[in-house]
Structure formats: C-alpha cells, structure tokens
JSON list of C-alpha atoms in Angstrom, two decimals:
[
{"chain": "L", "resi": 21, "resn": "UNK", "atom": "CA", "xyz": [0.00, 0.00, 0.00]},
{"chain": "L", "resi": 22, "resn": "UNK", "atom": "CA", "xyz": [1.40, 3.41, -0.98]},
{"chain": "L", "resi": 23, "resn": "UNK", "atom": "CA", "xyz": [1.62, 6.49, 1.23]},
{"chain": "L", "resi": 24, "resn": "UNK", "atom": "CA", "xyz": [-1.50, 8.21, -0.23]},
{"chain": "L", "resi": 25, "resn": "UNK", "atom": "CA", "xyz": [-3.51, 5.01, 0.20]},
{"chain": "L", "resi": 26, "resn": "UNK", "atom": "CA", "xyz": [-2.46, 4.69, 3.84]},
{"chain": "L", "resi": 27, "resn": "UNK", "atom": "CA", "xyz": [-3.63, 8.26, 4.44]},
{"chain": "L", "resi": 28, "resn": "UNK", "atom": "CA", "xyz": [-6.94, 7.67, 2.66]},
{"chain": "L", "resi": 29, "resn": "UNK", "atom": "CA", "xyz": [-7.56, 4.42, 4.53]},
{"chain": "L", "resi": 30, "resn": "UNK", "atom": "CA", "xyz": [-6.67, 5.94, 7.91]},
{"chain": "L", "resi": 31, "resn": "UNK", "atom": "CA", "xyz": [-8.98, 8.91, 7.48]},
{"chain": "L", "resi": 32, "resn": "UNK", "atom": "CA", "xyz": [-11.76, 6.75, 6.02]},
{"chain": "L", "resi": 33, "resn": "UNK", "atom": "CA", "xyz": [-11.72, 4.51, 9.10]},
{"chain": "L", "resi": 34, "resn": "UNK", "atom": "CA", "xyz": [-11.74, 7.58, 11.33]},
{"chain": "L", "resi": 35, "resn": "UNK", "atom": "CA", "xyz": [-14.76, 8.94, 9.47]},
{"chain": "L", "resi": 36, "resn": "UNK", "atom": "CA", "xyz": [-16.46, 5.54, 9.77]},
{"chain": "L", "resi": 37, "resn": "UNK", "atom": "CA", "xyz": [-15.86, 5.64, 13.52]},
{"chain": "L", "resi": 38, "resn": "UNK", "atom": "CA", "xyz": [-17.53, 9.04, 13.60]},
{"chain": "L", "resi": 39, "resn": "UNK", "atom": "CA", "xyz": [-20.54, 7.68, 11.72]},
{"chain": "L", "resi": 40, "resn": "UNK", "atom": "CA", "xyz": [-20.83, 4.72, 14.11]},
{"chain": "L", "resi": 41, "resn": "UNK", "atom": "CA", "xyz": [-20.75, 7.08, 17.09]},
{"chain": "L", "resi": 42, "resn": "UNK", "atom": "CA", "xyz": [-23.69, 8.98, 15.63]},
{"chain": "L", "resi": 43, "resn": "UNK", "atom": "CA", "xyz": [-25.69, 5.94, 14.57]},
{"chain": "L", "resi": 44, "resn": "UNK", "atom": "CA", "xyz": [-26.25, 4.12, 17.86]},
{"chain": "L", "resi": 45, "resn": "UNK", "atom": "CA", "xyz": [-25.57, 3.87, 21.58]},
{"chain": "L", "resi": 46, "resn": "UNK", "atom": "CA", "xyz": [-21.84, 4.56, 21.62]},
{"chain": "L", "resi": 47, "resn": "UNK", "atom": "CA", "xyz": [-21.65, 5.16, 25.36]},
{"chain": "L", "resi": 48, "resn": "UNK", "atom": "CA", "xyz": [-22.28, 1.63, 26.64]},
{"chain": "L", "resi": 49, "resn": "UNK", "atom": "CA", "xyz": [-20.95, -1.86, 25.94]},
{"chain": "L", "resi": 50, "resn": "UNK", "atom": "CA", "xyz": [-22.21, -3.60, 22.87]},
{"chain": "L", "resi": 51, "resn": "UNK", "atom": "CA", "xyz": [-21.85, -3.81, 19.10]},
{"chain": "L", "resi": 52, "resn": "UNK", "atom": "CA", "xyz": [-21.69, -0.05, 18.57]},
{"chain": "L", "resi": 53, "resn": "UNK", "atom": "CA", "xyz": [-18.94, 0.46, 21.15]},
{"chain": "L", "resi": 54, "resn": "UNK", "atom": "CA", "xyz": [-16.93, -2.51, 19.89]},
{"chain": "L", "resi": 55, "resn": "UNK", "atom": "CA", "xyz": [-17.23, -1.80, 16.16]},
{"chain": "L", "resi": 56, "resn": "UNK", "atom": "CA", "xyz": [-16.50, 1.88, 16.67]},
{"chain": "L", "resi": 57, "resn": "UNK", "atom": "CA", "xyz": [-13.35, 1.26, 18.68]},
{"chain": "L", "resi": 58, "resn": "UNK", "atom": "CA", "xyz": [-12.15, -1.38, 16.23]},
{"chain": "L", "resi": 59, "resn": "UNK", "atom": "CA", "xyz": [-12.45, 1.22, 13.47]},
{"chain": "L", "resi": 60, "resn": "UNK", "atom": "CA", "xyz": [-10.59, 3.72, 15.63]},
{"chain": "L", "resi": 61, "resn": "UNK", "atom": "CA", "xyz": [-7.87, 1.19, 16.36]},
{"chain": "L", "resi": 62, "resn": "UNK", "atom": "CA", "xyz": [-7.46, 0.47, 12.65]},
{"chain": "L", "resi": 63, "resn": "UNK", "atom": "CA", "xyz": [-7.29, 4.17, 11.86]},
{"chain": "L", "resi": 64, "resn": "UNK", "atom": "CA", "xyz": [-4.59, 4.82, 14.44]},
{"chain": "L", "resi": 65, "resn": "UNK", "atom": "CA", "xyz": [-2.57, 1.84, 13.24]},
{"chain": "L", "resi": 66, "resn": "UNK", "atom": "CA", "xyz": [-2.70, 3.09, 9.64]},
{"chain": "L", "resi": 67, "resn": "UNK", "atom": "CA", "xyz": [-1.55, 6.55, 10.70]},
{"chain": "L", "resi": 68, "resn": "UNK", "atom": "CA", "xyz": [1.76, 5.00, 11.83]},
{"chain": "L", "resi": 69, "resn": "UNK", "atom": "CA", "xyz": [3.02, 4.47, 8.24]},
{"chain": "L", "resi": 70, "resn": "UNK", "atom": "CA", "xyz": [1.49, 7.83, 7.24]},
{"chain": "L", "resi": 71, "resn": "UNK", "atom": "CA", "xyz": [3.71, 9.62, 9.76]},
{"chain": "L", "resi": 72, "resn": "UNK", "atom": "CA", "xyz": [6.72, 7.53, 8.73]},
{"chain": "L", "resi": 73, "resn": "UNK", "atom": "CA", "xyz": [6.03, 8.39, 5.09]},
{"chain": "L", "resi": 74, "resn": "UNK", "atom": "CA", "xyz": [5.86, 12.10, 5.82]},
{"chain": "L", "resi": 75, "resn": "UNK", "atom": "CA", "xyz": [9.20, 11.93, 7.60]},
{"chain": "L", "resi": 76, "resn": "UNK", "atom": "CA", "xyz": [10.81, 10.13, 4.65]},
{"chain": "L", "resi": 77, "resn": "UNK", "atom": "CA", "xyz": [9.40, 12.68, 2.18]},
{"chain": "L", "resi": 78, "resn": "UNK", "atom": "CA", "xyz": [10.94, 15.53, 4.18]},
{"chain": "L", "resi": 79, "resn": "UNK", "atom": "CA", "xyz": [14.29, 14.32, 5.55]},
{"chain": "L", "resi": 80, "resn": "UNK", "atom": "CA", "xyz": [15.26, 16.86, 8.19]},
{"chain": "L", "resi": 81, "resn": "UNK", "atom": "CA", "xyz": [16.07, 16.67, 11.93]},
{"chain": "L", "resi": 82, "resn": "UNK", "atom": "CA", "xyz": [12.93, 18.68, 12.72]},
{"chain": "L", "resi": 83, "resn": "UNK", "atom": "CA", "xyz": [10.79, 16.22, 10.75]},
{"chain": "L", "resi": 84, "resn": "UNK", "atom": "CA", "xyz": [12.41, 13.27, 12.54]},
{"chain": "L", "resi": 85, "resn": "UNK", "atom": "CA", "xyz": [11.66, 14.81, 15.94]},
{"chain": "L", "resi": 86, "resn": "UNK", "atom": "CA", "xyz": [8.09, 15.64, 14.91]},
{"chain": "L", "resi": 87, "resn": "UNK", "atom": "CA", "xyz": [7.55, 12.08, 13.67]},
{"chain": "L", "resi": 88, "resn": "UNK", "atom": "CA", "xyz": [8.77, 10.69, 17.00]},
{"chain": "L", "resi": 89, "resn": "UNK", "atom": "CA", "xyz": [6.27, 12.90, 18.84]},
{"chain": "L", "resi": 90, "resn": "UNK", "atom": "CA", "xyz": [3.45, 11.87, 16.51]},
{"chain": "L", "resi": 91, "resn": "UNK", "atom": "CA", "xyz": [4.29, 8.17, 16.89]},
{"chain": "L", "resi": 92, "resn": "UNK", "atom": "CA", "xyz": [4.27, 8.54, 20.68]},
{"chain": "L", "resi": 93, "resn": "UNK", "atom": "CA", "xyz": [0.81, 10.07, 20.46]},
{"chain": "L", "resi": 94, "resn": "UNK", "atom": "CA", "xyz": [-0.41, 7.26, 18.21]},
{"chain": "L", "resi": 95, "resn": "UNK", "atom": "CA", "xyz": [0.98, 4.67, 20.62]},
{"chain": "L", "resi": 96, "resn": "UNK", "atom": "CA", "xyz": [-0.97, 6.32, 23.45]},
{"chain": "L", "resi": 97, "resn": "UNK", "atom": "CA", "xyz": [-4.13, 6.38, 21.34]},
{"chain": "L", "resi": 98, "resn": "UNK", "atom": "CA", "xyz": [-3.73, 2.70, 20.42]},
{"chain": "L", "resi": 99, "resn": "UNK", "atom": "CA", "xyz": [-3.30, 1.73, 24.08]},
{"chain": "L", "resi": 100, "resn": "UNK", "atom": "CA", "xyz": [-6.42, 3.75, 24.94]},
{"chain": "L", "resi": 101, "resn": "UNK", "atom": "CA", "xyz": [-8.45, 2.05, 22.20]},
{"chain": "L", "resi": 102, "resn": "UNK", "atom": "CA", "xyz": [-7.35, -1.40, 23.37]},
{"chain": "L", "resi": 103, "resn": "UNK", "atom": "CA", "xyz": [-8.25, -0.58, 26.99]},
{"chain": "L", "resi": 104, "resn": "UNK", "atom": "CA", "xyz": [-11.65, 0.71, 25.87]},
{"chain": "L", "resi": 105, "resn": "UNK", "atom": "CA", "xyz": [-12.27, -2.48, 23.88]},
{"chain": "L", "resi": 106, "resn": "UNK", "atom": "CA", "xyz": [-11.31, -4.74, 26.79]},
{"chain": "L", "resi": 107, "resn": "UNK", "atom": "CA", "xyz": [-13.52, -2.81, 29.20]},
{"chain": "L", "resi": 108, "resn": "UNK", "atom": "CA", "xyz": [-16.38, -2.95, 26.71]},
{"chain": "L", "resi": 109, "resn": "UNK", "atom": "CA", "xyz": [-16.06, -6.74, 26.54]},
{"chain": "L", "resi": 110, "resn": "UNK", "atom": "CA", "xyz": [-15.84, -7.16, 30.32]},
{"chain": "L", "resi": 111, "resn": "UNK", "atom": "CA", "xyz": [-18.60, -4.80, 31.47]},
{"chain": "L", "resi": 112, "resn": "UNK", "atom": "CA", "xyz": [-22.30, -5.62, 31.41]},
{"chain": "L", "resi": 113, "resn": "UNK", "atom": "CA", "xyz": [-23.49, -2.01, 31.39]},
{"chain": "L", "resi": 114, "resn": "UNK", "atom": "CA", "xyz": [-22.30, 1.59, 31.53]},
{"chain": "L", "resi": 115, "resn": "UNK", "atom": "CA", "xyz": [-22.00, 1.52, 35.32]},
{"chain": "L", "resi": 116, "resn": "UNK", "atom": "CA", "xyz": [-19.71, -1.47, 35.06]},
{"chain": "L", "resi": 117, "resn": "UNK", "atom": "CA", "xyz": [-17.62, 0.30, 32.46]},
{"chain": "L", "resi": 118, "resn": "UNK", "atom": "CA", "xyz": [-17.28, 3.37, 34.67]},
{"chain": "L", "resi": 119, "resn": "UNK", "atom": "CA", "xyz": [-16.07, 1.22, 37.55]},
{"chain": "L", "resi": 120, "resn": "UNK", "atom": "CA", "xyz": [-13.46, -0.47, 35.35]},
{"chain": "L", "resi": 121, "resn": "UNK", "atom": "CA", "xyz": [-12.29, 2.86, 33.92]},
{"chain": "L", "resi": 122, "resn": "UNK", "atom": "CA", "xyz": [-11.82, 4.21, 37.45]},
{"chain": "L", "resi": 123, "resn": "UNK", "atom": "CA", "xyz": [-9.76, 1.15, 38.35]},
{"chain": "L", "resi": 124, "resn": "UNK", "atom": "CA", "xyz": [-7.53, 1.60, 35.29]},
{"chain": "L", "resi": 125, "resn": "UNK", "atom": "CA", "xyz": [-7.05, 5.33, 35.82]},
{"chain": "L", "resi": 126, "resn": "UNK", "atom": "CA", "xyz": [-6.21, 4.75, 39.48]},
{"chain": "L", "resi": 127, "resn": "UNK", "atom": "CA", "xyz": [-2.75, 3.57, 38.37]},
{"chain": "L", "resi": 128, "resn": "UNK", "atom": "CA", "xyz": [-0.25, 6.45, 38.55]},
{"chain": "L", "resi": 129, "resn": "UNK", "atom": "CA", "xyz": [0.49, 8.07, 35.21]},
{"chain": "L", "resi": 130, "resn": "UNK", "atom": "CA", "xyz": [-2.18, 6.25, 33.21]},
{"chain": "L", "resi": 131, "resn": "UNK", "atom": "CA", "xyz": [-4.54, 9.22, 32.85]},
{"chain": "L", "resi": 132, "resn": "UNK", "atom": "CA", "xyz": [-2.00, 11.71, 31.43]},
{"chain": "L", "resi": 133, "resn": "UNK", "atom": "CA", "xyz": [-0.12, 9.11, 29.39]},
{"chain": "L", "resi": 134, "resn": "UNK", "atom": "CA", "xyz": [-3.11, 7.38, 27.81]},
{"chain": "L", "resi": 135, "resn": "UNK", "atom": "CA", "xyz": [-6.15, 9.63, 28.13]},
{"chain": "L", "resi": 136, "resn": "UNK", "atom": "CA", "xyz": [-5.22, 13.32, 28.28]},
{"chain": "L", "resi": 137, "resn": "UNK", "atom": "CA", "xyz": [-1.69, 14.38, 27.27]},
{"chain": "L", "resi": 138, "resn": "UNK", "atom": "CA", "xyz": [-0.43, 11.31, 25.40]},
{"chain": "L", "resi": 139, "resn": "UNK", "atom": "CA", "xyz": [-2.93, 11.14, 22.52]},
{"chain": "L", "resi": 140, "resn": "UNK", "atom": "CA", "xyz": [-2.58, 14.88, 21.89]},
{"chain": "L", "resi": 141, "resn": "UNK", "atom": "CA", "xyz": [1.04, 14.32, 20.91]},
{"chain": "L", "resi": 142, "resn": "UNK", "atom": "CA", "xyz": [-0.12, 12.81, 17.61]},
{"chain": "L", "resi": 143, "resn": "UNK", "atom": "CA", "xyz": [-1.75, 16.06, 16.52]},
{"chain": "L", "resi": 144, "resn": "UNK", "atom": "CA", "xyz": [1.21, 18.12, 17.75]},
{"chain": "L", "resi": 145, "resn": "UNK", "atom": "CA", "xyz": [3.65, 15.92, 15.85]},
{"chain": "L", "resi": 146, "resn": "UNK", "atom": "CA", "xyz": [1.54, 15.79, 12.68]},
{"chain": "L", "resi": 147, "resn": "UNK", "atom": "CA", "xyz": [1.17, 19.56, 12.72]},
{"chain": "L", "resi": 148, "resn": "UNK", "atom": "CA", "xyz": [4.92, 19.99, 13.20]},
{"chain": "L", "resi": 149, "resn": "UNK", "atom": "CA", "xyz": [5.64, 17.59, 10.32]},
{"chain": "L", "resi": 150, "resn": "UNK", "atom": "CA", "xyz": [3.39, 19.48, 7.93]},
{"chain": "L", "resi": 151, "resn": "UNK", "atom": "CA", "xyz": [4.77, 22.84, 9.08]},
{"chain": "L", "resi": 152, "resn": "UNK", "atom": "CA", "xyz": [8.29, 21.56, 8.39]},
{"chain": "L", "resi": 153, "resn": "UNK", "atom": "CA", "xyz": [7.17, 20.55, 4.91]},
{"chain": "L", "resi": 154, "resn": "UNK", "atom": "CA", "xyz": [5.58, 23.96, 4.30]},
{"chain": "L", "resi": 155, "resn": "UNK", "atom": "CA", "xyz": [8.68, 25.84, 5.47]},
{"chain": "L", "resi": 156, "resn": "UNK", "atom": "CA", "xyz": [10.96, 23.78, 3.23]},
{"chain": "L", "resi": 157, "resn": "UNK", "atom": "CA", "xyz": [8.82, 24.20, 0.12]},
{"chain": "L", "resi": 158, "resn": "UNK", "atom": "CA", "xyz": [9.74, 26.70, -2.58]},
{"chain": "L", "resi": 159, "resn": "UNK", "atom": "CA", "xyz": [8.34, 30.15, -1.75]},
{"chain": "L", "resi": 160, "resn": "UNK", "atom": "CA", "xyz": [6.33, 30.23, -4.97]},
{"chain": "L", "resi": 161, "resn": "UNK", "atom": "CA", "xyz": [4.30, 27.26, -3.70]},
{"chain": "L", "resi": 162, "resn": "UNK", "atom": "CA", "xyz": [3.13, 28.84, -0.45]},
{"chain": "L", "resi": 163, "resn": "UNK", "atom": "CA", "xyz": [-0.06, 26.78, -0.68]},
{"chain": "L", "resi": 164, "resn": "UNK", "atom": "CA", "xyz": [1.78, 24.20, 1.42]},
{"chain": "L", "resi": 165, "resn": "UNK", "atom": "CA", "xyz": [0.54, 26.06, 4.50]},
{"chain": "L", "resi": 166, "resn": "UNK", "atom": "CA", "xyz": [-2.96, 24.77, 3.73]},
{"chain": "L", "resi": 167, "resn": "UNK", "atom": "CA", "xyz": [-2.07, 21.33, 5.14]},
{"chain": "L", "resi": 168, "resn": "UNK", "atom": "CA", "xyz": [-1.14, 22.45, 8.69]},
{"chain": "L", "resi": 169, "resn": "UNK", "atom": "CA", "xyz": [-4.13, 24.80, 8.74]},
{"chain": "L", "resi": 170, "resn": "UNK", "atom": "CA", "xyz": [-6.42, 21.88, 7.89]},
{"chain": "L", "resi": 171, "resn": "UNK", "atom": "CA", "xyz": [-4.90, 19.79, 10.70]},
{"chain": "L", "resi": 172, "resn": "UNK", "atom": "CA", "xyz": [-5.57, 22.65, 13.12]},
{"chain": "L", "resi": 173, "resn": "UNK", "atom": "CA", "xyz": [-9.14, 22.87, 11.89]},
{"chain": "L", "resi": 174, "resn": "UNK", "atom": "CA", "xyz": [-9.65, 19.12, 12.26]},
{"chain": "L", "resi": 175, "resn": "UNK", "atom": "CA", "xyz": [-8.19, 19.09, 15.78]},
{"chain": "L", "resi": 176, "resn": "UNK", "atom": "CA", "xyz": [-10.38, 22.06, 16.75]},
{"chain": "L", "resi": 177, "resn": "UNK", "atom": "CA", "xyz": [-13.49, 20.25, 15.47]},
{"chain": "L", "resi": 178, "resn": "UNK", "atom": "CA", "xyz": [-12.66, 17.22, 17.62]},
{"chain": "L", "resi": 179, "resn": "UNK", "atom": "CA", "xyz": [-12.04, 19.45, 20.63]},
{"chain": "L", "resi": 180, "resn": "UNK", "atom": "CA", "xyz": [-15.49, 21.00, 20.23]},
{"chain": "L", "resi": 181, "resn": "UNK", "atom": "CA", "xyz": [-17.24, 17.61, 20.01]},
{"chain": "L", "resi": 182, "resn": "UNK", "atom": "CA", "xyz": [-16.42, 14.03, 19.07]},
{"chain": "L", "resi": 183, "resn": "UNK", "atom": "CA", "xyz": [-19.65, 14.15, 17.08]},
{"chain": "L", "resi": 184, "resn": "UNK", "atom": "CA", "xyz": [-17.63, 16.15, 14.54]},
{"chain": "L", "resi": 185, "resn": "UNK", "atom": "CA", "xyz": [-15.22, 13.28, 13.88]},
{"chain": "L", "resi": 186, "resn": "UNK", "atom": "CA", "xyz": [-16.36, 13.03, 10.26]},
{"chain": "L", "resi": 187, "resn": "UNK", "atom": "CA", "xyz": [-15.48, 16.70, 9.74]},
{"chain": "L", "resi": 188, "resn": "UNK", "atom": "CA", "xyz": [-12.08, 16.14, 11.38]},
{"chain": "L", "resi": 189, "resn": "UNK", "atom": "CA", "xyz": [-11.40, 13.09, 9.20]},
{"chain": "L", "resi": 190, "resn": "UNK", "atom": "CA", "xyz": [-12.19, 15.12, 6.09]},
{"chain": "L", "resi": 191, "resn": "UNK", "atom": "CA", "xyz": [-9.79, 17.85, 7.19]},
{"chain": "L", "resi": 192, "resn": "UNK", "atom": "CA", "xyz": [-7.00, 15.34, 7.82]},
{"chain": "L", "resi": 193, "resn": "UNK", "atom": "CA", "xyz": [-7.55, 13.69, 4.44]},
{"chain": "L", "resi": 194, "resn": "UNK", "atom": "CA", "xyz": [-7.37, 17.03, 2.67]},
{"chain": "L", "resi": 195, "resn": "UNK", "atom": "CA", "xyz": [-4.26, 17.94, 4.68]},
{"chain": "L", "resi": 196, "resn": "UNK", "atom": "CA", "xyz": [-2.49, 14.73, 3.71]},
{"chain": "L", "resi": 197, "resn": "UNK", "atom": "CA", "xyz": [-3.46, 14.94, 0.04]},
{"chain": "L", "resi": 198, "resn": "UNK", "atom": "CA", "xyz": [-2.34, 18.58, -0.16]},
{"chain": "L", "resi": 199, "resn": "UNK", "atom": "CA", "xyz": [0.93, 17.95, 1.68]},
{"chain": "L", "resi": 200, "resn": "UNK", "atom": "CA", "xyz": [3.97, 18.84, -0.45]},
{"chain": "L", "resi": 201, "resn": "UNK", "atom": "CA", "xyz": [6.25, 16.21, -1.88]},
{"chain": "L", "resi": 202, "resn": "UNK", "atom": "CA", "xyz": [9.92, 15.82, -1.22]},
{"chain": "L", "resi": 203, "resn": "UNK", "atom": "CA", "xyz": [11.68, 19.07, -0.36]},
{"chain": "L", "resi": 204, "resn": "UNK", "atom": "CA", "xyz": [13.90, 20.62, -3.02]},
{"chain": "L", "resi": 205, "resn": "UNK", "atom": "CA", "xyz": [17.60, 19.81, -2.99]},
{"chain": "L", "resi": 206, "resn": "UNK", "atom": "CA", "xyz": [19.73, 22.29, -1.00]},
{"chain": "L", "resi": 207, "resn": "UNK", "atom": "CA", "xyz": [21.32, 25.03, -3.08]},
{"chain": "L", "resi": 208, "resn": "UNK", "atom": "CA", "xyz": [24.81, 24.06, -1.93]},
{"chain": "L", "resi": 209, "resn": "UNK", "atom": "CA", "xyz": [24.85, 20.68, -3.72]},
{"chain": "L", "resi": 210, "resn": "UNK", "atom": "CA", "xyz": [27.67, 20.11, -6.22]},
{"chain": "L", "resi": 211, "resn": "UNK", "atom": "CA", "xyz": [26.51, 20.51, -9.79]},
{"chain": "L", "resi": 212, "resn": "UNK", "atom": "CA", "xyz": [28.15, 20.00, -13.17]},
{"chain": "L", "resi": 213, "resn": "UNK", "atom": "CA", "xyz": [27.22, 22.88, -15.46]},
{"chain": "L", "resi": 214, "resn": "UNK", "atom": "CA", "xyz": [27.60, 22.25, -19.18]},
{"chain": "L", "resi": 215, "resn": "UNK", "atom": "CA", "xyz": [31.22, 22.53, -20.23]},
{"chain": "L", "resi": 216, "resn": "UNK", "atom": "CA", "xyz": [32.57, 22.69, -16.66]},
{"chain": "L", "resi": 217, "resn": "UNK", "atom": "CA", "xyz": [33.69, 20.20, -14.04]},
{"chain": "L", "resi": 218, "resn": "UNK", "atom": "CA", "xyz": [32.99, 20.06, -10.32]},
{"chain": "L", "resi": 219, "resn": "UNK", "atom": "CA", "xyz": [32.29, 23.74, -9.75]},
{"chain": "L", "resi": 220, "resn": "UNK", "atom": "CA", "xyz": [30.47, 24.62, -6.57]},
{"chain": "L", "resi": 221, "resn": "UNK", "atom": "CA", "xyz": [27.46, 26.82, -7.21]},
{"chain": "L", "resi": 222, "resn": "UNK", "atom": "CA", "xyz": [25.74, 29.25, -4.84]}
]
C-alpha cells in the first residue's frame, strides 16, 4: 500500500468511527462500542506508516523529531483504544464500564499518558511535520501552508465535540493529500554545469 492510500484508509476509518458514534448507543458496551473502537484502532494503526512516510518525504532533523512525537501520540491512542475495547467486553453495562475505567485510571500516570496528554502528541507531531514541509517548500508554492491549517481545523473540530469526527477526518484527508512532496535539494549541492567540471554553485 502506498503512502496516499495509507492516508486515505486511515482517514476513512476515522470517518467511519464518527458515523458509528452517531448511529447508535456509543456510550455503553455492545456492538456499537466494539465496532466503533475497532475502526478507531485500525485508523490509528494506519496513521503510523502515514507519519513515517511524511518523515521520509521531508528528511530533516525537525521532521524526525516531529515524527517521534506523533508516533508517541499514536501509541498512546492505540493503548487507549485497546483498553476501551477490553472494558467494553468485560462490562455488562455503563456503570460497570465506569467502575473499570476508574480502576484503570487509578494507576499512577495512566490518565495523562493514555487519556489526556499522550494522545494529543499525535496532533502536535503531525502539525509539526506538515509545518516543516511547508517551510521547506519553494516560496512560490506557499499553498503548502494549507495542510497544517487543515490539521488545526480538524483538531479544533474534535475538541469541540467528538460528534464532529467526520469533519475532522475530512480535514485530515485534505491535509495529507495537499501535503507537499519531497523538499527541493539544497542550493549548496555540487553541480556539473555544461562545459565545466565540479564547480560549486551558490
């Protein structure tokens, strides 16, 4: 599967998760909870190669650091989705789920690492990756800033309400499809102008 297809598949699964949340009882154990979180888990897993692909397309220390942050956020999101699935299987009703969630979050560090701060790192890292790509694009193609703006819009929609997941998924898909390709070669590379040998150009 190529990089664009990974991005399309990841955002499609995220949008499907949003539709499932809107179509049934997504707050208690059952088919809706399980199917929705399986879609979410698949989406997060597919975003792993998307982030890796973005880093390869824009080889730069800043992109490498941003990718590491994004991968850490995805790892946290994957752990959260797995925990949610297990609790959904074990609990008989919403009250039982709440009790199990309290037990899990009682462990030191779990809440910030898995439920609050950790997952946010994905959006921070993805935004930083796309900003790095936009900065390293030729000035004449300033449209590269559209991608990070779309990620911000998608993250803002999710922050307002998870019922807007479909909107967020659309923003992320547009951001990934509008992301610039490989950055131009640095101007200091050795070139061989016609009729000359090994002259360093500015």
